[in-house]
Short mmCIF file of C-alpha atoms in Angstrom, two decimals:
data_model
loop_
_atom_site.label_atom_id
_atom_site.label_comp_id
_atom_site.label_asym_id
_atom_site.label_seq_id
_atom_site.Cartn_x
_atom_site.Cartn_y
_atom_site.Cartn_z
CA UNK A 1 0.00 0.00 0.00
CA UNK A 2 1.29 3.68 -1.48
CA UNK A 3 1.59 5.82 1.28
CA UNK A 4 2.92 9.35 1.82
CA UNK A 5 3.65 11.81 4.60
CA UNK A 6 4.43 15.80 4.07
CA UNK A 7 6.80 17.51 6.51
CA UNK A 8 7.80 21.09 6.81
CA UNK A 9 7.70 23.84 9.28
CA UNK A 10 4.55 24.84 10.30
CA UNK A 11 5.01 28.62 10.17
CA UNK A 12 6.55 30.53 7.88
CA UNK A 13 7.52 34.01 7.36
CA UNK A 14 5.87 36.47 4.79
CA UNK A 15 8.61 36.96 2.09
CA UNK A 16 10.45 33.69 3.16
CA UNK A 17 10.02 30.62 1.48
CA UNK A 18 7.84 27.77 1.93
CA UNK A 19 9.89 24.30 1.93
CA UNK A 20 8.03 20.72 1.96
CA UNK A 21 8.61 17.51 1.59
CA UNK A 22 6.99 14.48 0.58
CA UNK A 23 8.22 10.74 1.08
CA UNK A 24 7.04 8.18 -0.50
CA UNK A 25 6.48 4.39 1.30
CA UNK A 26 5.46 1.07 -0.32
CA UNK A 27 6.42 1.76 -3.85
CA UNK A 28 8.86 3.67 -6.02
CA UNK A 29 9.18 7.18 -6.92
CA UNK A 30 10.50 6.72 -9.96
CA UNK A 31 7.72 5.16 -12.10
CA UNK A 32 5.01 7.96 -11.90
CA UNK A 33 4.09 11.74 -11.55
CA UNK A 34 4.03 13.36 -8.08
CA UNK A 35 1.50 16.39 -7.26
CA UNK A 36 1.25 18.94 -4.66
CA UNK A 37 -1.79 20.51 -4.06
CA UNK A 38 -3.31 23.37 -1.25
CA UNK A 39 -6.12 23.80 0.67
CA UNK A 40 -6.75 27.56 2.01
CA UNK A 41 -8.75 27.25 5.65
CA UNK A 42 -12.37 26.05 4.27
CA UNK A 43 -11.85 26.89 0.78
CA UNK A 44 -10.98 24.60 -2.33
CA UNK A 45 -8.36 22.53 -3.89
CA UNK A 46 -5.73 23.96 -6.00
CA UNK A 47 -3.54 22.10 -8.09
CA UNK A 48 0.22 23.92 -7.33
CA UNK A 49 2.50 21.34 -9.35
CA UNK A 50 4.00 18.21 -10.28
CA UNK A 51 7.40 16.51 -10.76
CA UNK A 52 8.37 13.54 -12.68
CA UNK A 53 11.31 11.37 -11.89
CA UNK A 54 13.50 12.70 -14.96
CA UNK A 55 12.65 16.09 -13.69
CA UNK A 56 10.39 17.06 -15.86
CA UNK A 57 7.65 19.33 -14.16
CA UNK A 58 4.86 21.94 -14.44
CA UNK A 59 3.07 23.71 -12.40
CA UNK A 60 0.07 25.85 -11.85
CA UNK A 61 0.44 29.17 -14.44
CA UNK A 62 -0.64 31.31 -11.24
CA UNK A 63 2.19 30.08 -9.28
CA UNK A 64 4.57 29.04 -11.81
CA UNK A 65 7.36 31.63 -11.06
CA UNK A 66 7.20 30.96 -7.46
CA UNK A 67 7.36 27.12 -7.34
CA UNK A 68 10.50 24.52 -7.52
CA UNK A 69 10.24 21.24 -7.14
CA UNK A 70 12.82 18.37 -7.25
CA UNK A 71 12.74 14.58 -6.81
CA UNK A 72 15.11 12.82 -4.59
CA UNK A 73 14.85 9.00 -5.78
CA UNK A 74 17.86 7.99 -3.31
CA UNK A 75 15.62 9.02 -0.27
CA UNK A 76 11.59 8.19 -2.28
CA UNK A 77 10.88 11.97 -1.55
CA UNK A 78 9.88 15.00 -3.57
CA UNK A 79 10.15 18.42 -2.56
CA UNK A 80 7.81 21.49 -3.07
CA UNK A 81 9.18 25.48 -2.59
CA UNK A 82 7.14 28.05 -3.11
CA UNK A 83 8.94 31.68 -2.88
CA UNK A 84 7.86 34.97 -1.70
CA UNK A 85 5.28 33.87 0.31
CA UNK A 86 2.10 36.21 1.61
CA UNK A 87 -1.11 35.11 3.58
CA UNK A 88 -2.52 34.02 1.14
CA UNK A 89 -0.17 31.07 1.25
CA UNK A 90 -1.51 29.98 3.94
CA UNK A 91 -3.03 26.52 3.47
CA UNK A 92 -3.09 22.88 4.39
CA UNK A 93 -0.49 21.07 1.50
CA UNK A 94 -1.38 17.93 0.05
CA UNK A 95 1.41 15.91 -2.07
CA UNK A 96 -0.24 13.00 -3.78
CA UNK A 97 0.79 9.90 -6.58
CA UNK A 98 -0.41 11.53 -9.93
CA UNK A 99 -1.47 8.96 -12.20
CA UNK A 100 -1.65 11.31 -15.70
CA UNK A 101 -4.32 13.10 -16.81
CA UNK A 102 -6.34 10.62 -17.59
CA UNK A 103 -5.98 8.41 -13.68
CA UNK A 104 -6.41 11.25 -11.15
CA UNK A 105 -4.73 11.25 -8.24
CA UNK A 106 -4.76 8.46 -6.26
CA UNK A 107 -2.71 8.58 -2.64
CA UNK A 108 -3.02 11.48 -1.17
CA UNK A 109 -0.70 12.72 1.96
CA UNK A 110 -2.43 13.28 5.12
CA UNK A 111 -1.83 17.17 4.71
CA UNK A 112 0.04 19.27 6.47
CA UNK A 113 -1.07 23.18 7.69
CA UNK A 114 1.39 25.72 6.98
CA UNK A 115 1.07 29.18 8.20
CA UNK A 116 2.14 32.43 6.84
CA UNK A 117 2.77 35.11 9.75
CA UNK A 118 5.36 37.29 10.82
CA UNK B 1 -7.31 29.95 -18.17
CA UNK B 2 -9.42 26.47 -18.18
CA UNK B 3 -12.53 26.80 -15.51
CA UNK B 4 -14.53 24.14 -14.12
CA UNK B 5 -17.81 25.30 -12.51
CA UNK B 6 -19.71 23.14 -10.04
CA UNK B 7 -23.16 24.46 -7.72
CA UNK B 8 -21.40 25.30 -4.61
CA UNK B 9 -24.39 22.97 -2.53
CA UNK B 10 -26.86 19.94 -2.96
CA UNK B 11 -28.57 18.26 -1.02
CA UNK B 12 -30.38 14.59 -1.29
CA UNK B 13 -32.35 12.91 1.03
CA UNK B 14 -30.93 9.01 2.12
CA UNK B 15 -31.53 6.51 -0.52
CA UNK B 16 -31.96 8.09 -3.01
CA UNK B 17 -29.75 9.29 -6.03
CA UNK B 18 -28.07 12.84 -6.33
CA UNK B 19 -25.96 13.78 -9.37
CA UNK B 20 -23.29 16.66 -9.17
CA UNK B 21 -21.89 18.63 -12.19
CA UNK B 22 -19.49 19.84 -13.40
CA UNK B 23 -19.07 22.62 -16.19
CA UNK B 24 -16.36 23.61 -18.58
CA UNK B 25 -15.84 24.58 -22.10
CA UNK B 26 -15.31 21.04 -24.36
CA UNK B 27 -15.31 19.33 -20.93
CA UNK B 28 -16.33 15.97 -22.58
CA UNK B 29 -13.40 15.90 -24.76
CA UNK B 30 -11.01 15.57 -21.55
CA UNK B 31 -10.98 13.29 -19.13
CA UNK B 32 -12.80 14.23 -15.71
CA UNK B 33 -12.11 13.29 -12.27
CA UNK B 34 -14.15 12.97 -9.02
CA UNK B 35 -12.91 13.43 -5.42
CA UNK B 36 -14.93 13.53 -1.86
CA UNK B 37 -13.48 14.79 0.72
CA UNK B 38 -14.79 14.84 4.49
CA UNK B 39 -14.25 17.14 7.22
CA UNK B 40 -10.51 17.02 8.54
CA UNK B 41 -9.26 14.60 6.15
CA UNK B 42 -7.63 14.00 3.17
CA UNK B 43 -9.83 13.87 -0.41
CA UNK B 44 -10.00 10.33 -2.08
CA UNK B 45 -10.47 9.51 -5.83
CA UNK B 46 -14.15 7.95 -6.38
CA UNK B 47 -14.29 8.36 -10.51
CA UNK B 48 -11.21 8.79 -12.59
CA UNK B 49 -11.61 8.64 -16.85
CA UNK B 50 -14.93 10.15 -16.34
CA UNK B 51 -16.40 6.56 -15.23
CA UNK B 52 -13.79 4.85 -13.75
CA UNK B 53 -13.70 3.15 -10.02
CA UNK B 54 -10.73 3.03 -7.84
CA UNK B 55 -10.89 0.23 -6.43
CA UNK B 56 -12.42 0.06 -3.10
CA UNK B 57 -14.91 2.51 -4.40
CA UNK B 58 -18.57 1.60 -3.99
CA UNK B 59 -20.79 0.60 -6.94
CA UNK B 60 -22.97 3.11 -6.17
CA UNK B 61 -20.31 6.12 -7.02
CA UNK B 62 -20.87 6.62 -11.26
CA UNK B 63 -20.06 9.37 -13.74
CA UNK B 64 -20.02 10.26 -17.16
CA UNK B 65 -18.68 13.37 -19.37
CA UNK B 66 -20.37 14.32 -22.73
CA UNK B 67 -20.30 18.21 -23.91
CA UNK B 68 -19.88 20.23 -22.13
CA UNK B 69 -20.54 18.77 -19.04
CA UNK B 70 -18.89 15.92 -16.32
CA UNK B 71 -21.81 14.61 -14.22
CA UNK B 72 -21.21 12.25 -10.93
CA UNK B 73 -24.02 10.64 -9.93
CA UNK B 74 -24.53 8.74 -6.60
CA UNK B 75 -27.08 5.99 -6.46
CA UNK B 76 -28.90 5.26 -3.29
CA UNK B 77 -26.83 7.98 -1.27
CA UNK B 78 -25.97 7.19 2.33
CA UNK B 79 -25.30 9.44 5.30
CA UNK B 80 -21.97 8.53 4.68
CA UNK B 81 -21.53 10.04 1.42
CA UNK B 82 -21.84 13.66 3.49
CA UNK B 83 -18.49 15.22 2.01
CA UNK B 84 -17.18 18.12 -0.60
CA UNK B 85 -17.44 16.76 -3.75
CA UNK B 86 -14.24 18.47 -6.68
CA UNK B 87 -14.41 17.45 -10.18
CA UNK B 88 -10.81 17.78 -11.63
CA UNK B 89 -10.14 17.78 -15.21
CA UNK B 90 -6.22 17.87 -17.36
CA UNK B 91 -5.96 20.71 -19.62
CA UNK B 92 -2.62 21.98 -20.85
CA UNK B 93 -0.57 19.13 -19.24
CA UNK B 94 -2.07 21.31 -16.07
CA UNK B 95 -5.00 20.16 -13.37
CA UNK B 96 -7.85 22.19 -12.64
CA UNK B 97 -9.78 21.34 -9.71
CA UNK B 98 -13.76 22.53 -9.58
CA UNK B 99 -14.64 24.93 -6.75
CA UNK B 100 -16.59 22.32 -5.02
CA UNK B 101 -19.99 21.14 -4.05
CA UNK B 102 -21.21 20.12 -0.55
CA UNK B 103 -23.50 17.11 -1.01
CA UNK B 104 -25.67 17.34 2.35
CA UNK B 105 -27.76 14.30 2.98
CA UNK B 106 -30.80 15.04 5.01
#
């Protein structure tokens, strides 16, 4: 059974940057795509991002020239930063398997809530 | 950019069937994605390729995708079935996520 767990600080500074990371248990990185995705306090889902083993990656044209994110197959994890960060940042983040456009997204993390305050 | 449009509540009373939607411009010619999510936790994939079932996904989760227009459609709802519903479609080699529709079962 996929599983995944995000960790990162908790609180983060306005202006600073946002690092995460997600890693990966019962099964190997390097065989699909791998998603991040926020949740604003009761809002909706946005899709930030994804990352491919090769490196190959895209991300979300309203965030694109704030996010990174790398792949670490020694260690199963992916990582997520997101620069320049404001309140509106502030959000639980998902990372999840990606399966392709066509299969969804199907393991999600458990989600973790980072904070944007000074 | 792409939008997906879903009514932001709906509400069904138990046993019997709901559908959701799900609107976008050519929406049928993509492939369209369902995901409930509960209170506190994390969402899970019910319907991927428009009709699809993960497995481990009841029978009574279904959908379809023709026009403009990605419909899931829950047969027999149970109080279980209480979540926030997103559609999710690819366009662009990007996701979009819907804003969401909170299926209330009275």
């Amino acid at each position: 059974q996929v599983q995944l767990q995000e960790s990162g600080p908790g609180l983060v500074k306005p202006s600073e940057t946002l690092s995460l990371t997600c890693t990966v248990s019962g099964g190997s990185i390097g065989t699909y795509y791998w998603s991040w995705i926020r949740q604003p306090p009761g809002k909706g889902l946005e899709w930030i991002g994804y990352i491919y083993n090769s490196g190959s990656h895209m991300s979300n044209p309203s965030l694109k020239s704030r996010v990174t994110t790398s792949v670490d197959m020694s260690k199963n994890q992916f990582s997520l930063r997101l620069s320049s960060v404001t309140a509106a940042d502030t959000a639980v983040y998902y990372c999840a398997r990606d399966g392709g456009g066509s299969h969804g997204l199907d393991y999600w993390g458990q989600g973790t809530m980072v904070t944007v305050s000074s | 950019s792409y939008e997906l449009t879903q009514p932001p509540s709906v509400s069904v009373s138990p046993g019997q069937t709901v559908s959701i939607t799900c609107s976008g411009d050519k929406l049928g010619d993509k492939y369209a994605c369902w995901y409930q999510q509960k209170p506190g936790q994390s969402p899970v994939l019910v319907i991927y390729q428009d009709s699809r079932r993960p497995s481990g996904i009841p029978e009574r989760f279904s959908g379809s995708n023709s026009g403009n227009t990605a419909t899931l459609t829950i047969t027999g709802t149970q109080s279980m079935d209480e979540a926030d519903y997103y559609c999710q479609a690819w366009d662009s080699s990007t996701w979009v996520f819907g804003g969401g529709t909170k299926l209330t079962v009275l």
